[in-house]
PDB file of C-alpha atoms in Angstrom:
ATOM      1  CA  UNK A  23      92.977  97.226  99.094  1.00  0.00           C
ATOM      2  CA  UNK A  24      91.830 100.198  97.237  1.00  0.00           C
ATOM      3  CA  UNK A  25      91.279 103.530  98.880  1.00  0.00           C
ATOM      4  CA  UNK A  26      87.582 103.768  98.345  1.00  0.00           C
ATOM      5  CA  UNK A  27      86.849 101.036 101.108  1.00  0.00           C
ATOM      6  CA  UNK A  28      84.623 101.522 103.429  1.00  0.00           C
ATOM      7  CA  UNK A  29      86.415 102.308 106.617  1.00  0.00           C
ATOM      8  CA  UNK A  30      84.737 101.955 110.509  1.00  0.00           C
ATOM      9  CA  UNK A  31      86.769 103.762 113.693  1.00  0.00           C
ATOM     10  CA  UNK A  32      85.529 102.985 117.182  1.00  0.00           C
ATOM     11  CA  UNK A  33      86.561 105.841 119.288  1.00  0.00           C
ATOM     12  CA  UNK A  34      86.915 109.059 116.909  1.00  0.00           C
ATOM     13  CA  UNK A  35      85.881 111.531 119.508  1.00  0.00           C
ATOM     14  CA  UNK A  36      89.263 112.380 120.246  1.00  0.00           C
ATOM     15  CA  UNK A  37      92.873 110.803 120.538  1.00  0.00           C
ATOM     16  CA  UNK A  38      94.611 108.163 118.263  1.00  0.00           C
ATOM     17  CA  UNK A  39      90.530 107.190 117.062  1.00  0.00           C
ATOM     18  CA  UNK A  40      89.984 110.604 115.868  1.00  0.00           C
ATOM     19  CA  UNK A  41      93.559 111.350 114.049  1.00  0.00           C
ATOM     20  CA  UNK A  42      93.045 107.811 112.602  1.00  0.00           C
ATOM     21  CA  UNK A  43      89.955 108.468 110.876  1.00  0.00           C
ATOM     22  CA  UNK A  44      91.031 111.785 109.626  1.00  0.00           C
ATOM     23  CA  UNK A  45      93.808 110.029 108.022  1.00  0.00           C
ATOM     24  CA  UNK A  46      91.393 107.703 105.932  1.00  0.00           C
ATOM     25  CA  UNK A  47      89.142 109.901 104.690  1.00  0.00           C
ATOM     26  CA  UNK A  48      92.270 112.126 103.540  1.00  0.00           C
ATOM     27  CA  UNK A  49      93.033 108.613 101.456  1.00  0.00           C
ATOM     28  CA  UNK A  50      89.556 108.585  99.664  1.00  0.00           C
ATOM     29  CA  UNK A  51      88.019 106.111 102.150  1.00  0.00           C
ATOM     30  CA  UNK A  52      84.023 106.243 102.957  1.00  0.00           C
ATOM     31  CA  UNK A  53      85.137 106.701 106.678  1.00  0.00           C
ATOM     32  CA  UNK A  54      82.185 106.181 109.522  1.00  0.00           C
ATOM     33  CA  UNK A  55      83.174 106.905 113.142  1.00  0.00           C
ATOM     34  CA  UNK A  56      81.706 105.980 116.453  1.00  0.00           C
ATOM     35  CA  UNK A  57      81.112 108.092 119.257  1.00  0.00           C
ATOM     36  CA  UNK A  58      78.640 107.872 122.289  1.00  0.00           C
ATOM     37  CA  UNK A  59      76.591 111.062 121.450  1.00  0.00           C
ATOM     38  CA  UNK A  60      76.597 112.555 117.838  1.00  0.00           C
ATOM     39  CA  UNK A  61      74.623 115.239 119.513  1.00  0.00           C
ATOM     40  CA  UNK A  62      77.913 116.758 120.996  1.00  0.00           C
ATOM     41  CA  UNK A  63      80.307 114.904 118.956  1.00  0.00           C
ATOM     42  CA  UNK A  64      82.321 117.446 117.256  1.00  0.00           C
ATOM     43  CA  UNK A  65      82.546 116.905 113.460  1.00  0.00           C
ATOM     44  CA  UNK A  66      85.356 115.391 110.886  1.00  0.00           C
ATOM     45  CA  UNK A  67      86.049 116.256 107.733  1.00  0.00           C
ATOM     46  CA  UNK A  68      84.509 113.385 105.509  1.00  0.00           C
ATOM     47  CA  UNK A  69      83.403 111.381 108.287  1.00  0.00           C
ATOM     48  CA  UNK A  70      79.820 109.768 109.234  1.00  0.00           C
ATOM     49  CA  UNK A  71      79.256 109.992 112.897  1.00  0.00           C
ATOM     50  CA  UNK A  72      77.968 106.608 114.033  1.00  0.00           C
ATOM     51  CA  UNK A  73      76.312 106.701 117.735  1.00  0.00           C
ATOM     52  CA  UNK A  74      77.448 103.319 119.280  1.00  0.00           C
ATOM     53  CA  UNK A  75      78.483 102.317 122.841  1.00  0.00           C
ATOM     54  CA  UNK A  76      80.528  99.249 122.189  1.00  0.00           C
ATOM     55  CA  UNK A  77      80.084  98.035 125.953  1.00  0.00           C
ATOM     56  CA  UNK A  78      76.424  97.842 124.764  1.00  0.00           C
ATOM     57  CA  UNK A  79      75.371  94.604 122.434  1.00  0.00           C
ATOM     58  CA  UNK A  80      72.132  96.389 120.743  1.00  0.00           C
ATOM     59  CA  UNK A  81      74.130  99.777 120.245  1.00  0.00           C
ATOM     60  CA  UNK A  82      76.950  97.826 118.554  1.00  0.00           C
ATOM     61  CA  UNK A  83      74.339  95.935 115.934  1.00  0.00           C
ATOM     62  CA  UNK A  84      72.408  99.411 115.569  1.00  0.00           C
ATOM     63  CA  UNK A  85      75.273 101.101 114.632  1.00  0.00           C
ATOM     64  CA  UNK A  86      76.650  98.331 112.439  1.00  0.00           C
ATOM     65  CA  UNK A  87      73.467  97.720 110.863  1.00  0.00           C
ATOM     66  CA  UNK A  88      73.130 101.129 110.177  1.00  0.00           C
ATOM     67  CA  UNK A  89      76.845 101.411 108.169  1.00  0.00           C
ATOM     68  CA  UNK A  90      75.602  98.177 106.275  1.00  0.00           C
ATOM     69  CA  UNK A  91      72.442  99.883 105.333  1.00  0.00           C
ATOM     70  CA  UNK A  92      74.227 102.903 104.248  1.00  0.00           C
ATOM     71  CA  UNK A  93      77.236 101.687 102.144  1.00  0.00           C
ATOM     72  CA  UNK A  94      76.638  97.594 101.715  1.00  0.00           C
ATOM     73  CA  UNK A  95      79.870  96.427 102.904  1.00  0.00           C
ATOM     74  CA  UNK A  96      82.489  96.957 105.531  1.00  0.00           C
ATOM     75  CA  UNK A  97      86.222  96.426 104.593  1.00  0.00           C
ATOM     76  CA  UNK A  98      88.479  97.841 107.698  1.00  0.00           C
ATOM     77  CA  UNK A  99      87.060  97.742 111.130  1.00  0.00           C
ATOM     78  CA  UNK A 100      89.435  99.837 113.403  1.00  0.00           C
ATOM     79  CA  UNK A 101      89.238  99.051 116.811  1.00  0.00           C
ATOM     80  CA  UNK A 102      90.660 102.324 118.788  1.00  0.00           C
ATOM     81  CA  UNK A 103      88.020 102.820 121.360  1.00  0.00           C
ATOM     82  CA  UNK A 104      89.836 102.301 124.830  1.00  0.00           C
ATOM     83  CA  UNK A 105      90.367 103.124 128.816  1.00  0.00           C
ATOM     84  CA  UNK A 106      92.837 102.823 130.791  1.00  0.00           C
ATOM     85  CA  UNK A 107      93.134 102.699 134.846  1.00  0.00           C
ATOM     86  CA  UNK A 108      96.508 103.088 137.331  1.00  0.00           C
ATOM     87  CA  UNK A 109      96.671 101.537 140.447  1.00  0.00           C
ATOM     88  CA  UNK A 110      98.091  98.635 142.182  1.00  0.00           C
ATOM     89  CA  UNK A 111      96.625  94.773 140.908  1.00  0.00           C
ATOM     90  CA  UNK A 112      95.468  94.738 144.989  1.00  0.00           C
ATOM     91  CA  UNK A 113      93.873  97.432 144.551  1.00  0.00           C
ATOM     92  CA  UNK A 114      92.016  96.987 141.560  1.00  0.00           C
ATOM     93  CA  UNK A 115      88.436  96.043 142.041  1.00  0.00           C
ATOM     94  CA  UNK A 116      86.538  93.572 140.848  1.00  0.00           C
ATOM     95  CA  UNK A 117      84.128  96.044 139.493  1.00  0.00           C
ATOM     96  CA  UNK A 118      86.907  98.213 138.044  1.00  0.00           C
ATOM     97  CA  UNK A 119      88.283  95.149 136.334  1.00  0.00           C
ATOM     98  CA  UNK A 120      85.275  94.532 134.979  1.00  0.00           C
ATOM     99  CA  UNK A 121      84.251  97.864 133.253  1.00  0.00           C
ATOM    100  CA  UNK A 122      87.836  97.729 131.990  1.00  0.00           C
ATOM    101  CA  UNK A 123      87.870  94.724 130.363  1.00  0.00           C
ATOM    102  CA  UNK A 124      84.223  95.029 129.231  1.00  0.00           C
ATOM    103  CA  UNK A 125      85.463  98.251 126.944  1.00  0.00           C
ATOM    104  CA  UNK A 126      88.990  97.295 125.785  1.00  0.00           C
ATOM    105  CA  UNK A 127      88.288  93.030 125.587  1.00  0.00           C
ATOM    106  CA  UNK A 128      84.447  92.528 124.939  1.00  0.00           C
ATOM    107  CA  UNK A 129      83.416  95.818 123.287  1.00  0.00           C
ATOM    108  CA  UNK A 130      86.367  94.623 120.964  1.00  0.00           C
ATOM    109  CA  UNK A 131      84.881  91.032 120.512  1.00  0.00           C
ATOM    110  CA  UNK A 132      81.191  92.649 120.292  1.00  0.00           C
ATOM    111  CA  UNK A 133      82.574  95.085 117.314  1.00  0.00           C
ATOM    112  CA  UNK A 134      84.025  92.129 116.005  1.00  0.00           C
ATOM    113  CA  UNK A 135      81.372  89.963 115.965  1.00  0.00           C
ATOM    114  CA  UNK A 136      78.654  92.535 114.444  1.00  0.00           C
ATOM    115  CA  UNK A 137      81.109  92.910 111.218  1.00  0.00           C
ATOM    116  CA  UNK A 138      82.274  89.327 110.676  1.00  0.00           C
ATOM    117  CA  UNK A 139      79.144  88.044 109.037  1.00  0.00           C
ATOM    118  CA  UNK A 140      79.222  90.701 106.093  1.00  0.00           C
ATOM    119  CA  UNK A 141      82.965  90.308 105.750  1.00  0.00           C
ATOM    120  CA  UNK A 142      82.272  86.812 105.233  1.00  0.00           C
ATOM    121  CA  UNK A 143      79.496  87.121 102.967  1.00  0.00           C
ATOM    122  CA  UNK A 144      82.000  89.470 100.553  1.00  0.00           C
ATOM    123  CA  UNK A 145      84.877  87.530 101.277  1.00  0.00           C
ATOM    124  CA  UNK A 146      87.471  90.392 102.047  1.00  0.00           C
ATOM    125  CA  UNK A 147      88.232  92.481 104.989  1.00  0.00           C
ATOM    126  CA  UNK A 148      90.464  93.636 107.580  1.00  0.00           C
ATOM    127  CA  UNK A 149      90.593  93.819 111.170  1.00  0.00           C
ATOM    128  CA  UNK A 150      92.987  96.336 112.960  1.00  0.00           C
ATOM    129  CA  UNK A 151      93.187  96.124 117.144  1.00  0.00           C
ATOM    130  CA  UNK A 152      94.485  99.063 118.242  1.00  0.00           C
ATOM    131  CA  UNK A 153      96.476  97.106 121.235  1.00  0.00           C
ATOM    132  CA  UNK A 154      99.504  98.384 123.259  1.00  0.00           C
ATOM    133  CA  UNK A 155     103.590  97.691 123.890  1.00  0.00           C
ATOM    134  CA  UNK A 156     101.950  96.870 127.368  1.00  0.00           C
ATOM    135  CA  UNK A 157     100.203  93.623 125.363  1.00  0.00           C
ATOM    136  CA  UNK A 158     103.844  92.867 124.690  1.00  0.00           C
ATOM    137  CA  UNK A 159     105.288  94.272 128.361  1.00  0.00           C
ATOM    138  CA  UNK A 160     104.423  93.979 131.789  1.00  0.00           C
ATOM    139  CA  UNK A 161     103.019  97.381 133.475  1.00  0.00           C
ATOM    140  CA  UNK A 162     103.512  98.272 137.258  1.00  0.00           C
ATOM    141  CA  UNK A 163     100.432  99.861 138.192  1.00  0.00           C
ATOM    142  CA  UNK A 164      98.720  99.496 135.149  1.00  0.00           C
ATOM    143  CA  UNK A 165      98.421  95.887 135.622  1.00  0.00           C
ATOM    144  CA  UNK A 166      94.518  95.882 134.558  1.00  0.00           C
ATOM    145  CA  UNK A 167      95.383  97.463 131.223  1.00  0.00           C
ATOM    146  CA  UNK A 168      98.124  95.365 130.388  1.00  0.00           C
ATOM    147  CA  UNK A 169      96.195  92.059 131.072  1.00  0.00           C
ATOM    148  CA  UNK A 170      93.503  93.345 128.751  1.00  0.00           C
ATOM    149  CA  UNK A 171      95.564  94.366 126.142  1.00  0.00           C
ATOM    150  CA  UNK A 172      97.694  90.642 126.452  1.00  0.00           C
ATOM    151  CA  UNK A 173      93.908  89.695 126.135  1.00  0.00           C
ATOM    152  CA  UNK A 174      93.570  91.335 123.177  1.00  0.00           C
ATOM    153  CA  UNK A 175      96.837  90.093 121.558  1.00  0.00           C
ATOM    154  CA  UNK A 176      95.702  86.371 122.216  1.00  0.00           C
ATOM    155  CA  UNK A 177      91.896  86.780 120.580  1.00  0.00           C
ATOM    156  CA  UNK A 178      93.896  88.808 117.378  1.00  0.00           C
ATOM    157  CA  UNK A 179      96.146  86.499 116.982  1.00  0.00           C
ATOM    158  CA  UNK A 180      93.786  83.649 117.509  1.00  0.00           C
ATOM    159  CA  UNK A 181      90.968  84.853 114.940  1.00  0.00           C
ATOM    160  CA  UNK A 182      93.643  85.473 112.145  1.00  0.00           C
ATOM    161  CA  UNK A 183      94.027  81.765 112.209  1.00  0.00           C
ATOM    162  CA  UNK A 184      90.287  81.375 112.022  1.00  0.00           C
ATOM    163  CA  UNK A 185      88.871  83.906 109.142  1.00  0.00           C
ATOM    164  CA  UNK A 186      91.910  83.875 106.928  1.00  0.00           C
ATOM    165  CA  UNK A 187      90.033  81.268 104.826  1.00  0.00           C
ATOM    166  CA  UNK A 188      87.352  83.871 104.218  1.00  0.00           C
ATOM    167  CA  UNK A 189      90.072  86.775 103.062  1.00  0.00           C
ATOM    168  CA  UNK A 190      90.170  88.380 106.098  1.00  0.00           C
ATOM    169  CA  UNK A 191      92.927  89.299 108.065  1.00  0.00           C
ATOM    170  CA  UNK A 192      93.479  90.781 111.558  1.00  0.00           C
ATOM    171  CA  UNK A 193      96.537  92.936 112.615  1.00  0.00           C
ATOM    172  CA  UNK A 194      97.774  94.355 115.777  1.00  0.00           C
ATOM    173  CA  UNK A 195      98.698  97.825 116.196  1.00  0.00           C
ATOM    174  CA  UNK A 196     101.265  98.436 119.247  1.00  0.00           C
ATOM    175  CA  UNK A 197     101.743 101.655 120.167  1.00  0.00           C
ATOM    176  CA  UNK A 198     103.350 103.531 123.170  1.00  0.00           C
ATOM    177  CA  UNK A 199     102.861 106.396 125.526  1.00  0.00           C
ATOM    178  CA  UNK A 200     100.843 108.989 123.162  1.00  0.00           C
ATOM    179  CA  UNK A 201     100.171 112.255 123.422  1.00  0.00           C
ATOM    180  CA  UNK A 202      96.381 112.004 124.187  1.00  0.00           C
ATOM    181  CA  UNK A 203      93.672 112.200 127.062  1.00  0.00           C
ATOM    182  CA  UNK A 204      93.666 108.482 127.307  1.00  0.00           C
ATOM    183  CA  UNK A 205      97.031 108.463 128.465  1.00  0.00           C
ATOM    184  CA  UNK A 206      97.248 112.047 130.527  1.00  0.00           C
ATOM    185  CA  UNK A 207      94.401 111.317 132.412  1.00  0.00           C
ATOM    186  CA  UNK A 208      94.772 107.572 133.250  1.00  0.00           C
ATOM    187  CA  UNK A 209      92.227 107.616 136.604  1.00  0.00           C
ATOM    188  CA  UNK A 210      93.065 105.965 139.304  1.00  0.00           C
ATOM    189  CA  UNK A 211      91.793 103.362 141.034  1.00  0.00           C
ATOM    190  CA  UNK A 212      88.785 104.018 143.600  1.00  0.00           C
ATOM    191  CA  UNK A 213      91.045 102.091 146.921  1.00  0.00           C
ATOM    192  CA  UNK A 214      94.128 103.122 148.285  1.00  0.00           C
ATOM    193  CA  UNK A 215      96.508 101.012 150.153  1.00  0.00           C
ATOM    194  CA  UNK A 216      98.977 103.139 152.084  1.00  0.00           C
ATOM    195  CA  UNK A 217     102.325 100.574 151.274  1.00  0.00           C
ATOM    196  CA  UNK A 218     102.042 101.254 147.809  1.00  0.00           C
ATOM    197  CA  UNK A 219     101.576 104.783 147.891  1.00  0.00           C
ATOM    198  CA  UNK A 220     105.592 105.899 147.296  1.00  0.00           C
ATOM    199  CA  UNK A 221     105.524 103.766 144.022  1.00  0.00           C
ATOM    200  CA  UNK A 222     102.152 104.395 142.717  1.00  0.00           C
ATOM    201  CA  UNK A 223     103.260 108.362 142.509  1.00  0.00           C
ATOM    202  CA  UNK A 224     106.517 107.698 141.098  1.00  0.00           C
ATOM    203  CA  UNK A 225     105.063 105.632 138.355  1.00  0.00           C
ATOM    204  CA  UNK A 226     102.101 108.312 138.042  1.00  0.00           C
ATOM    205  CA  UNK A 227     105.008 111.035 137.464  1.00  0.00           C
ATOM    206  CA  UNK A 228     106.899 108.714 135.136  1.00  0.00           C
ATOM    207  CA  UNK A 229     103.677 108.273 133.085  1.00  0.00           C
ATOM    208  CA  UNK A 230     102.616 112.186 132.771  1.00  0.00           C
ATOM    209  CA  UNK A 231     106.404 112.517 131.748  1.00  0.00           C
ATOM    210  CA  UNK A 232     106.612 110.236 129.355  1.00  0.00           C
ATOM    211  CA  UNK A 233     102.873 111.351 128.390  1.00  0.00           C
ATOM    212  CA  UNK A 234     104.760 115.075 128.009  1.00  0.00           C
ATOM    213  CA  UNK A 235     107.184 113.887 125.942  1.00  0.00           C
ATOM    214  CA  UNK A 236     105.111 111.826 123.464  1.00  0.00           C
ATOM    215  CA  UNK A 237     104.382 112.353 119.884  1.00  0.00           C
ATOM    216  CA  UNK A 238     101.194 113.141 118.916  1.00  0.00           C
ATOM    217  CA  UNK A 239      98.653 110.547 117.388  1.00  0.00           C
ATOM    218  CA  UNK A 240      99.455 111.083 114.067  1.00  0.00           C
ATOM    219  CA  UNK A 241     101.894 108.493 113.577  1.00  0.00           C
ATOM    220  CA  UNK A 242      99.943 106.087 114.957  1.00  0.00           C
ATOM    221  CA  UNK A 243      97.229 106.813 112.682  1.00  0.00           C
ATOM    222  CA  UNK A 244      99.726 106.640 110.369  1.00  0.00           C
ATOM    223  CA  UNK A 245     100.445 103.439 111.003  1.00  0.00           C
ATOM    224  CA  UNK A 246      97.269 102.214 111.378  1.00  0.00           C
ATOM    225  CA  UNK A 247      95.940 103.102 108.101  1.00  0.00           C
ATOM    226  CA  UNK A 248      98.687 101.321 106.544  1.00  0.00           C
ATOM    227  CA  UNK A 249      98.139  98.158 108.481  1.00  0.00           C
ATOM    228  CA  UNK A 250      94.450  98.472 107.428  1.00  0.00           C
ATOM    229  CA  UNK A 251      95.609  99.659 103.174  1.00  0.00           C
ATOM    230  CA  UNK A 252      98.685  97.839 102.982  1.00  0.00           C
ATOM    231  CA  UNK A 253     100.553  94.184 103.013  1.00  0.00           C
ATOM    232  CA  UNK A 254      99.090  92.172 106.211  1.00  0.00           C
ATOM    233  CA  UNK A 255     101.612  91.958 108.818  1.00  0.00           C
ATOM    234  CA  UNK A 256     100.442  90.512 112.269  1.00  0.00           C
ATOM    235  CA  UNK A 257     102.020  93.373 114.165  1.00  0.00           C
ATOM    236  CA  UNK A 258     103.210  96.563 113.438  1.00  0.00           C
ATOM    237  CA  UNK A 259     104.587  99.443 116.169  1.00  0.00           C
ATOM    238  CA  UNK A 260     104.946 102.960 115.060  1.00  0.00           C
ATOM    239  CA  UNK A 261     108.596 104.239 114.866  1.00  0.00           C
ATOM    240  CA  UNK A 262     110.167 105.639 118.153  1.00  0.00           C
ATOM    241  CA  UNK A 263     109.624 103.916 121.312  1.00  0.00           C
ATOM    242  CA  UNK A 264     107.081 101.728 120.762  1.00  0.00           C
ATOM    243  CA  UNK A 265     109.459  99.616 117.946  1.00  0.00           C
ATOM    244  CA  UNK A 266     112.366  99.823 120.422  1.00  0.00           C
ATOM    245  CA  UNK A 267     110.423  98.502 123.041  1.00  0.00           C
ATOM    246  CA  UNK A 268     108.933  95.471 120.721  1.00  0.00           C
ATOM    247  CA  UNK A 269     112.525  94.474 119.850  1.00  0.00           C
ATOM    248  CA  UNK A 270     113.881  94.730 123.445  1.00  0.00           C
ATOM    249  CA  UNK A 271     111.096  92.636 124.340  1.00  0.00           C
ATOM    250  CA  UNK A 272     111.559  90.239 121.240  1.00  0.00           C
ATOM    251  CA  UNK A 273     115.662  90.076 121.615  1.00  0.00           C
ATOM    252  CA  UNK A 274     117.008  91.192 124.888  1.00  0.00           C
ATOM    253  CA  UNK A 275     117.622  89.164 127.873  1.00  0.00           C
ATOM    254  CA  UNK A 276     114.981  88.771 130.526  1.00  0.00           C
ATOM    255  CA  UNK A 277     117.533  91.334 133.034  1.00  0.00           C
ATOM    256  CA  UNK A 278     118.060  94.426 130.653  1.00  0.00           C
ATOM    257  CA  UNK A 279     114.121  94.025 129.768  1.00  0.00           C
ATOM    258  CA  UNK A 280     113.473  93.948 133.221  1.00  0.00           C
ATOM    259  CA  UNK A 281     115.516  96.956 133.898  1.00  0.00           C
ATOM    260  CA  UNK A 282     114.636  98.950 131.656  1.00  0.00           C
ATOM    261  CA  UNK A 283     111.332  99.181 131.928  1.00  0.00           C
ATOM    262  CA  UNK A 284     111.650  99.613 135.519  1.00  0.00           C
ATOM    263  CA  UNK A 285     113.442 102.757 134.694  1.00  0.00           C
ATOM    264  CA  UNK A 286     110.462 104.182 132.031  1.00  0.00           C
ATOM    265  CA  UNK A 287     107.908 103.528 134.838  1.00  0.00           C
ATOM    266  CA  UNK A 288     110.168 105.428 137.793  1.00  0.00           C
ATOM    267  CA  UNK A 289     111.271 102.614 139.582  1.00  0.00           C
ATOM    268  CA  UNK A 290     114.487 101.737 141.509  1.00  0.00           C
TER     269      UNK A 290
END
């Protein structure tokens, strides 16, 4: 792909969506970005804000119709925008399962859907899910997330198989903890059940450590732009933790995995 595509970020108001489309329109890209409110969105350097709420179908063809009418085509879609929850899976309601996976799983498909029809009609594009290691890895605490981003691995995964016919590819980004909101801020669930309270903390401590400790989103925008400009791979992790993690997973022994990611999460 060239570096005058035209380039579409879900999520740019702050975090790994922002840095990411930052990156593209330092490449030359015709970079839009979506946001809830451009009225208080703050502004990026060679990017078009795009109002869209992808939990909302007629927000998501708005704003995609509006890109179309604007530059004619769509070649990357970037899907970045996310949540996240902690809590124990028992305490996890429906209703916060729900809004979860209507973000991170649906307003993915719905984003998905809206482009698909011009990328067909011009025969090229790419598709890049910003998943998770924890699409890859189990999650105590975070079991919500995890099962929506294993959702998400599935449907990418899935779909490549289906629109490669038309030139279009879809690849899997996997990152790890990240030095952003999304993951310093993880709220908790609403209900609290006493037994899992020791755990819960220790795994909420682990998480703002390893949150600490992070790099920032640049390298996975790095990464991202590269699985959107470069050679399709189905999956790429940025370097650090995230690609150890992927091979552990990939390599290791069920006990070692098991182990260690006890250990990252603060668990005996």
């Amino acid at each position: 792909m060239s570096n005058s595509n035209v380039v579409l970020v879900t999520g740019v108001s702050s975090g790994i969506g922002r840095a990411t489309a930052m990156k593209f329109a330092e490449r030359g890209c015709q970079v839009f970005g979506t946001v809830r409110s451009t009225a208080t969105a703050q502004p990026i350097a060679g990017v078009e804000m795009i109002q869209m709420d992808i939990r909302d179908e007629a927000s998501v063809q708005r704003g995609i119709g509006e890109i179309i009418s604007r530059a004619d085509r769509i070649d990357v879609l970037v899907n970045s925008a996310g949540v996240t929850l902690l809590g124990a899976t028992e305490e996890t309601s429906i209703a916060e399962a729900q809004s979860l996976f209507d973000t991170n799983v649906l307003g993915l498909l719905r984003t998905t859907q809206a482009v698909l029809p011009r990328m067909r009609a011009q025969r090229s594009g790419r598709i890049v899910n910003v998943s998770s290691v924890l699409g890859l890895l189990p999650a105590p605490y975070m079991g919500l997330y995890s099962a929506s981003k294993h959702a998400v691995e599935g449907m990418s995964e899935t779909l490549d198989h289906e629109v490669r016919k038309f030139g279009i590819r879809v690849v899997l980004v996997e990152p790890s903890f990240t030095r952003t909101n999304l993951d310093a801020n993880a709220p908790p669930t609403t209900s609290k059940i006493s037994d899992y309270d020791d755990e819960r903390e220790l795994v909420l401590r682990a998480v703002q450590k390893n949150v600490r400790n992070a790099p920032e989103p640049d390298g996975v925008a790095n990464t991202i732009v590269e699985a959107a400009l470069g050679s399709w791979r189905m999956r790429r992790t940025p370097a650090g933790q995230a690609s150890v993690l992927s091979k552990l997973r990939r390599f290791m022994p069920a006990g070692p995995v098991d182990a260690s990611l006890r250990k990252a999460f603060g668990l005996s």
